[in-house]
PDB file of C-alpha atoms and ligand atoms in Angstrom:
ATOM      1  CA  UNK A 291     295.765 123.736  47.135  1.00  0.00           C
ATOM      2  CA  UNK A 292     293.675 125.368  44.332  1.00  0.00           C
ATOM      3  CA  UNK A 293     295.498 125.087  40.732  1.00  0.00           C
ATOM      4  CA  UNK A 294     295.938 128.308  40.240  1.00  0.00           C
ATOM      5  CA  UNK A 295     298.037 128.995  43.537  1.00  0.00           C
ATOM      6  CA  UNK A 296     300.481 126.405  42.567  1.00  0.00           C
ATOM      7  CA  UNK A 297     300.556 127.634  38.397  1.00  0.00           C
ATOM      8  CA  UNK A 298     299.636 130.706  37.798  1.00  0.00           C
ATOM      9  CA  UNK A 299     302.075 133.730  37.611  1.00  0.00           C
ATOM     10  CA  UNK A 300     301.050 137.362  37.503  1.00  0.00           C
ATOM     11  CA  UNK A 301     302.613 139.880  35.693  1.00  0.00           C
ATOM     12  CA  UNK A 302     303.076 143.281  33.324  1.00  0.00           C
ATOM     13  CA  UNK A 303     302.203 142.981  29.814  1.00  0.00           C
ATOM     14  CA  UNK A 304     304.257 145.872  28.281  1.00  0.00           C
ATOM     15  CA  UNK A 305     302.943 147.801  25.801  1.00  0.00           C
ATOM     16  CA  UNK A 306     303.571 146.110  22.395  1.00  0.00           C
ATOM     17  CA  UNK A 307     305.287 142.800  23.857  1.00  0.00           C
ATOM     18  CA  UNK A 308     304.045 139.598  23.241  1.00  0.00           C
ATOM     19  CA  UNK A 309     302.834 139.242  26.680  1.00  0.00           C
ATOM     20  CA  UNK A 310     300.315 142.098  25.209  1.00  0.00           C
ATOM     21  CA  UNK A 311     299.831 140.800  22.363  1.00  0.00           C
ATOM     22  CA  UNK A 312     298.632 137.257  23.675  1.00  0.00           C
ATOM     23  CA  UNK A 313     296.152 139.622  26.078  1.00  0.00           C
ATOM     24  CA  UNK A 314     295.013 141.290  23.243  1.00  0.00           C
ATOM     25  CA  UNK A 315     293.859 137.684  21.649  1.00  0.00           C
ATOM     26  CA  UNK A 316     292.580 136.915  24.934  1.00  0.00           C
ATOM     27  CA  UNK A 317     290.652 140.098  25.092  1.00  0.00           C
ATOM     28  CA  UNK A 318     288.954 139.835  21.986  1.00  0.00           C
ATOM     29  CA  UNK A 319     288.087 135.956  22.838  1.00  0.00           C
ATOM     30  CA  UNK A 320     286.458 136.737  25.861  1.00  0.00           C
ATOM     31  CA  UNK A 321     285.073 140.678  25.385  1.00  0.00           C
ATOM     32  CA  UNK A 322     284.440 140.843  21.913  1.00  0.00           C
ATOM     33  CA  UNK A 323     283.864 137.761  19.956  1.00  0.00           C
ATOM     34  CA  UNK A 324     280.758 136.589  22.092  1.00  0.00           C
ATOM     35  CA  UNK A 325     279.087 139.996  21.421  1.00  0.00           C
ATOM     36  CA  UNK A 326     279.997 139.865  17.325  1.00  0.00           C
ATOM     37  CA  UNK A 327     282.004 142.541  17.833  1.00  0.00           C
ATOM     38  CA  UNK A 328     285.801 143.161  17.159  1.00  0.00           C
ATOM     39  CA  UNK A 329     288.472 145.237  18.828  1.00  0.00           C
ATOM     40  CA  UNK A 330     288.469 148.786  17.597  1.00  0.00           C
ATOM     41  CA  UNK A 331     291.471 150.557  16.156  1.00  0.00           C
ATOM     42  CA  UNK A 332     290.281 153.453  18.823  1.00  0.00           C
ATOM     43  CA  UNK A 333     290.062 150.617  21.463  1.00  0.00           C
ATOM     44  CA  UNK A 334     294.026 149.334  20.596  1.00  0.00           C
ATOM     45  CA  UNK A 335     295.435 153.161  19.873  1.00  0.00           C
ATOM     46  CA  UNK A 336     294.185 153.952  23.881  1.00  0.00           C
ATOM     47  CA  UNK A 337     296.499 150.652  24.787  1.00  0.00           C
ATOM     48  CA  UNK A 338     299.180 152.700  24.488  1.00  0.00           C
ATOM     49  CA  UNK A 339     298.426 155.254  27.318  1.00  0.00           C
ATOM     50  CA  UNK A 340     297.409 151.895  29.726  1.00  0.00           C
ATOM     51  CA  UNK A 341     299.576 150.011  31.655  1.00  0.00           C
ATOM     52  CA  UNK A 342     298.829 146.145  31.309  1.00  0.00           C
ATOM     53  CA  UNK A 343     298.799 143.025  33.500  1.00  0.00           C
ATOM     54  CA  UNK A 344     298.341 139.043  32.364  1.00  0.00           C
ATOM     55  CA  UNK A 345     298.009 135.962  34.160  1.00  0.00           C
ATOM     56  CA  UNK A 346     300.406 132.877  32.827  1.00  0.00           C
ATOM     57  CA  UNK A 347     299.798 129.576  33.262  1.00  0.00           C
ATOM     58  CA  UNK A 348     302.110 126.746  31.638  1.00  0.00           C
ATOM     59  CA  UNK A 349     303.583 129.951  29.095  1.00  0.00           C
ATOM     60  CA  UNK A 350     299.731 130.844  28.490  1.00  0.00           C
ATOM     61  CA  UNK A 351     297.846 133.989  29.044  1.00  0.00           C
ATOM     62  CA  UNK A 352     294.641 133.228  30.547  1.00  0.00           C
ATOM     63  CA  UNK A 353     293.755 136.625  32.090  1.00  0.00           C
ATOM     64  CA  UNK A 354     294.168 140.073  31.610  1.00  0.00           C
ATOM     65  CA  UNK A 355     293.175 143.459  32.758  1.00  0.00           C
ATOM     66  CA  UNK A 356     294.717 147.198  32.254  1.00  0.00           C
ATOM     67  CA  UNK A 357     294.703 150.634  34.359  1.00  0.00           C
ATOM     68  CA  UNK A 358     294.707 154.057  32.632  1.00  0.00           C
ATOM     69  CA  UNK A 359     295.075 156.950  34.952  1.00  0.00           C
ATOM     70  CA  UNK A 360     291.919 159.569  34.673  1.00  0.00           C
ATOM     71  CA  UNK A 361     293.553 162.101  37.110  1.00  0.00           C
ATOM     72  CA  UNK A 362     296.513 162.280  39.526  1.00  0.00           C
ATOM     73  CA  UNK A 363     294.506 160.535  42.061  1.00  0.00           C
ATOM     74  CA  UNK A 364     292.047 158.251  39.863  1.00  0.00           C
ATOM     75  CA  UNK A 365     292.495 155.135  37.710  1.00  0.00           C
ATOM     76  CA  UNK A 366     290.407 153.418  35.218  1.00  0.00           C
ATOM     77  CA  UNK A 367     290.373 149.892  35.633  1.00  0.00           C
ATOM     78  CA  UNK A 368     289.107 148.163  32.113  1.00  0.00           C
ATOM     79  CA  UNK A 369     289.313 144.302  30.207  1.00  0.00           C
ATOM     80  CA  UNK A 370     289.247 142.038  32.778  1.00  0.00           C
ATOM     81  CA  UNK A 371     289.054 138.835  31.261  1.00  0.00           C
ATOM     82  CA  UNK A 372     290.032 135.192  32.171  1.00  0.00           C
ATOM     83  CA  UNK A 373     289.663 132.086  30.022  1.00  0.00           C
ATOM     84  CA  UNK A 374     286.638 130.382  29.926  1.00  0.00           C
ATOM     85  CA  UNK A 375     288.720 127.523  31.090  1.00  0.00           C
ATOM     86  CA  UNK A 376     290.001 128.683  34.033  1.00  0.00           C
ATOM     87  CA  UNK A 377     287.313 130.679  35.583  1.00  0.00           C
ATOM     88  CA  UNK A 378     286.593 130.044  39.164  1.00  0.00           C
ATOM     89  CA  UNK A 379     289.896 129.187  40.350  1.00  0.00           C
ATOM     90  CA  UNK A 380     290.427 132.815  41.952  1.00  0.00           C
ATOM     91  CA  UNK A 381     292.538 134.156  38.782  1.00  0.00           C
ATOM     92  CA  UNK A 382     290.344 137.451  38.168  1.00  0.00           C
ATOM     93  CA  UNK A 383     290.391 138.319  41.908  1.00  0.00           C
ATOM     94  CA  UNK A 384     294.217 138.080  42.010  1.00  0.00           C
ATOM     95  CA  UNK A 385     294.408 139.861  38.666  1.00  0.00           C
ATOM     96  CA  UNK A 386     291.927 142.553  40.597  1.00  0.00           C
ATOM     97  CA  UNK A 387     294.562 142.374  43.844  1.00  0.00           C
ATOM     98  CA  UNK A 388     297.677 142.756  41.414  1.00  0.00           C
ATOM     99  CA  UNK A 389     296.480 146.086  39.900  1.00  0.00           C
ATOM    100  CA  UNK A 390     294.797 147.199  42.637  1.00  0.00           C
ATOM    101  CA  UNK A 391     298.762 146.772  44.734  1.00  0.00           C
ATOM    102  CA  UNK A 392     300.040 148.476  41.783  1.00  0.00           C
ATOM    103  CA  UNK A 393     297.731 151.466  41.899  1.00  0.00           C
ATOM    104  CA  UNK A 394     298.380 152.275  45.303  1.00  0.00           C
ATOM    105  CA  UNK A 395     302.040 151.728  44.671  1.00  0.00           C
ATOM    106  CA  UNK A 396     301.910 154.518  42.287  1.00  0.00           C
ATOM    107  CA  UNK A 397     299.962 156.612  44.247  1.00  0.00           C
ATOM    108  CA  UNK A 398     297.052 156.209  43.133  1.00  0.00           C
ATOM    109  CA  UNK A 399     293.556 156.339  45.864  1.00  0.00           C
ATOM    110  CA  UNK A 400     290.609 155.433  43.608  1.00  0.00           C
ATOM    111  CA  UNK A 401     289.609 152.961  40.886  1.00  0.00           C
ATOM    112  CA  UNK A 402     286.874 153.273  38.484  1.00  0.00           C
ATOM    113  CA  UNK A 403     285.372 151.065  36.075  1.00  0.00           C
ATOM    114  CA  UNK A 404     282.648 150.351  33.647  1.00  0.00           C
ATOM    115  CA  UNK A 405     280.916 146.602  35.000  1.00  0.00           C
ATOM    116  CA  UNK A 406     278.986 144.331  33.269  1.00  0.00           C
ATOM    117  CA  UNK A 407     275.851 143.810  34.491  1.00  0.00           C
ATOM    118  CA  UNK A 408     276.133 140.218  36.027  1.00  0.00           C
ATOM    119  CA  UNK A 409     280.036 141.061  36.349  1.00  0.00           C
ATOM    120  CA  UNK A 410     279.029 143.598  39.226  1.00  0.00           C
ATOM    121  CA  UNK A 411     278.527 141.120  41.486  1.00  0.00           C
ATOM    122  CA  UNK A 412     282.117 140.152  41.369  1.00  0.00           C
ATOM    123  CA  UNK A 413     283.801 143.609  41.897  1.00  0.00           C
ATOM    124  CA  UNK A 414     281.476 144.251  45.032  1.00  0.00           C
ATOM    125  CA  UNK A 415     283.126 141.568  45.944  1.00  0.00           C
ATOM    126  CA  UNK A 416     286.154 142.982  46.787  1.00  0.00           C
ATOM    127  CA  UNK A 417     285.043 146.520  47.666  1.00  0.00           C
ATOM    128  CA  UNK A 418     283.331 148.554  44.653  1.00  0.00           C
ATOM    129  CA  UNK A 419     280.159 150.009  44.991  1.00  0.00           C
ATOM    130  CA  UNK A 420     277.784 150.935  42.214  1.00  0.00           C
ATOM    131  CA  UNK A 421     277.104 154.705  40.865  1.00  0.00           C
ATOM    132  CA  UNK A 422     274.406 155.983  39.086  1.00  0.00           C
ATOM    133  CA  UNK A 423     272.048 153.772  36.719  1.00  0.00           C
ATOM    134  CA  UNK A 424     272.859 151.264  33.865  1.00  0.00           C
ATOM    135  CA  UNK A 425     274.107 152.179  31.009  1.00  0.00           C
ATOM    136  CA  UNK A 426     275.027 150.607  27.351  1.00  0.00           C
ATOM    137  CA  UNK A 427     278.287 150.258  25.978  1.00  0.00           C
ATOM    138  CA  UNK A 428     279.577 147.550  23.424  1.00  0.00           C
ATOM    139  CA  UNK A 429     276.112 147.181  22.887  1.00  0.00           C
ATOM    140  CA  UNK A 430     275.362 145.527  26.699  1.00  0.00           C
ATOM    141  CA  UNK A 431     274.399 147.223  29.815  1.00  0.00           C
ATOM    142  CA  UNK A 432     277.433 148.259  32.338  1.00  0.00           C
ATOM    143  CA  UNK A 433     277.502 150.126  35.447  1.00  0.00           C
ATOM    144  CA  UNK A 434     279.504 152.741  36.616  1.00  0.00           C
ATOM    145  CA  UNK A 435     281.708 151.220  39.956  1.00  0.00           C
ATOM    146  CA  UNK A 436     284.412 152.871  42.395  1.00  0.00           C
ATOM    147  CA  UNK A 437     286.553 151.815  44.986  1.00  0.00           C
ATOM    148  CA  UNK A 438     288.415 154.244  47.193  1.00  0.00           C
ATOM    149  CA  UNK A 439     292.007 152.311  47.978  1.00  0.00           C
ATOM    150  CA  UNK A 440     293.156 151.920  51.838  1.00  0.00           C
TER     151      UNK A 440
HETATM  152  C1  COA B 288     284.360 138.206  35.721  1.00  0.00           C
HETATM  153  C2  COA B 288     285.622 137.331  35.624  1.00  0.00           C
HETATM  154  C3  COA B 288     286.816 138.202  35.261  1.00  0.00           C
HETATM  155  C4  COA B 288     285.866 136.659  36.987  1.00  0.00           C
HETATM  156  O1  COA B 288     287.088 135.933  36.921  1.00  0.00           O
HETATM  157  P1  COA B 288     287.301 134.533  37.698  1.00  0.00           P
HETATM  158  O2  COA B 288     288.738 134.227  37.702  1.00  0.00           O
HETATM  159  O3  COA B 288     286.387 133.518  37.108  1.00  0.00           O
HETATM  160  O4  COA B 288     286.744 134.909  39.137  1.00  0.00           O
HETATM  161  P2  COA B 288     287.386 134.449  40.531  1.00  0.00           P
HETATM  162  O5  COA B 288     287.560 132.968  40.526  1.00  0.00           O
HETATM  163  O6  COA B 288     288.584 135.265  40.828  1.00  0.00           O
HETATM  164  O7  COA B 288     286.211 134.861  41.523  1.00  0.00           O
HETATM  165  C5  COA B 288     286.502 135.442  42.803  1.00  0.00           C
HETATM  166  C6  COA B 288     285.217 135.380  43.622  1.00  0.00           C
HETATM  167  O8  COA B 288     284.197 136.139  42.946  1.00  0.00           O
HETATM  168  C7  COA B 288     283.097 135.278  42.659  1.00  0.00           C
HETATM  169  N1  COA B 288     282.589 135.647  41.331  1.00  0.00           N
HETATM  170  C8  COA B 288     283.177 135.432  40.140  1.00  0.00           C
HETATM  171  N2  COA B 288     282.427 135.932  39.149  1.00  0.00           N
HETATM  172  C9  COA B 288     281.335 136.475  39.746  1.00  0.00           C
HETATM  173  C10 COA B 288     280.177 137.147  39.260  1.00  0.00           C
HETATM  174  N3  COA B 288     280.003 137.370  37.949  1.00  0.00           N
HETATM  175  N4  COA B 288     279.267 137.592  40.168  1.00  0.00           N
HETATM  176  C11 COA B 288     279.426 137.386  41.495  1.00  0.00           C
HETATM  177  N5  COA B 288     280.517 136.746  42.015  1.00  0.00           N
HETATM  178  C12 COA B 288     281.449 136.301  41.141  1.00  0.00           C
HETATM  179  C13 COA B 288     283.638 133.863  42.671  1.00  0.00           C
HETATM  180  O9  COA B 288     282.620 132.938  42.972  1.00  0.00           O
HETATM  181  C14 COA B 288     284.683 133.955  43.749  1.00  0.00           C
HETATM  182  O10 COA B 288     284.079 133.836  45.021  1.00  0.00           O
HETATM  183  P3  COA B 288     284.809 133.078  46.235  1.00  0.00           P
HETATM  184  O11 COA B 288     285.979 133.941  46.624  1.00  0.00           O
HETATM  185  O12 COA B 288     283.756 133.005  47.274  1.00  0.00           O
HETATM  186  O13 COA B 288     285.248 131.747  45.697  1.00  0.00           O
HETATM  187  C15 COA B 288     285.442 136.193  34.565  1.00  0.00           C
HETATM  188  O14 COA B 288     284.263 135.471  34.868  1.00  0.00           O
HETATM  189  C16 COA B 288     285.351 136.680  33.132  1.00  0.00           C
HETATM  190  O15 COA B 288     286.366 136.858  32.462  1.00  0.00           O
HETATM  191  N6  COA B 288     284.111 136.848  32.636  1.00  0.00           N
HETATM  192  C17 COA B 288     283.876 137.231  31.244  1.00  0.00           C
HETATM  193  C18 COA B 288     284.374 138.636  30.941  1.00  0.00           C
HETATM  194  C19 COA B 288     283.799 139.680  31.864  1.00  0.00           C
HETATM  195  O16 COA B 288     282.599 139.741  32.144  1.00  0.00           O
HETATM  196  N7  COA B 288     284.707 140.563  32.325  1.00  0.00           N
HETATM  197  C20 COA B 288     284.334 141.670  33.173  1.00  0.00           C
HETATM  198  C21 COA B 288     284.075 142.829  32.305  1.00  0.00           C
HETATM  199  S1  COA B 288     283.487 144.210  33.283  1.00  0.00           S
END
């Protein structure tokens, strides 16, 4: 059985909790730090209208991503990150799974988000197509994605 099926637990980070704060180190280890950048205080003052979900291995966070709703029907699916450590063991697809069950629980019938280019590949994956053309943001090229949730 793969590691992570046997160790890794997925749950909310509440806003403010440590849970989110160890995501928010993650975050910034994995989204910012490689592109010399730093999380903005515009970046962490949005936090507070997302709702937030880590992975936890041995008391660790080594994933993280967040929804924030855009309407009543739409949600906008943003930092997905997982260790560098513990990549490939399936963590960012349950992550993916975990909001995705939470969305729909809530309601919710479409995600969107803003892809890497190169992290594309993994979303279609699991059921997002692309929109539009590339784009930068945080100084690398993105593009737009959407899923429409059975
Ligand atoms: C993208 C990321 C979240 C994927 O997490 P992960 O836990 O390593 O991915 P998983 O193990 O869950 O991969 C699930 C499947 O997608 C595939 N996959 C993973 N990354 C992929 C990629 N970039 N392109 C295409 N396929 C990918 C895996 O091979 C796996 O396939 P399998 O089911 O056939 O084994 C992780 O690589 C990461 O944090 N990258 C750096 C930050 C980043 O780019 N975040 C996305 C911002 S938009």
């Amino acid at each position: 059985m793969p590691r992570s099926e046997v160790s890794i637990a997925l749950m909310p980070a509440p806003y403010g909790s440590e849970l989110y704060r160890a995501s928010l180190k993650l975050r910034d280890e994995v989204l910012r730090q490689p592109l010399g950048l730093t999380l903005t205080a515009e970046e962490l003052a949005d936090d507070a209208f997302r709702t937030h979900f880590c992975a936890v291995a041995d008391g660790a966070v080594v994933g993280s991503v967040s929804l924030r709703p855009v309407d009543q029907q739409t949600l906008q699916l943003k930092q997905m990150a997982v260790t560098e450590a513990r990549r490939g063991e399936h963590i960012g697809a349950r992550l993916l799974a975990f909001a995705e069950a939470h969305a729909r629980g809530e309601g919710y019938r479409v995600i969107v988000l803003h892809a890497r280019l190169g992290a594309d590949g993994f979303y279609a994956r699991f059921g997002y197509g692309c929109e539009g053309e590339p784009f930068d943001e945080n100084t690398i090229p993105h593009i737009k994605m959407t899923k429409r949730l059975g």
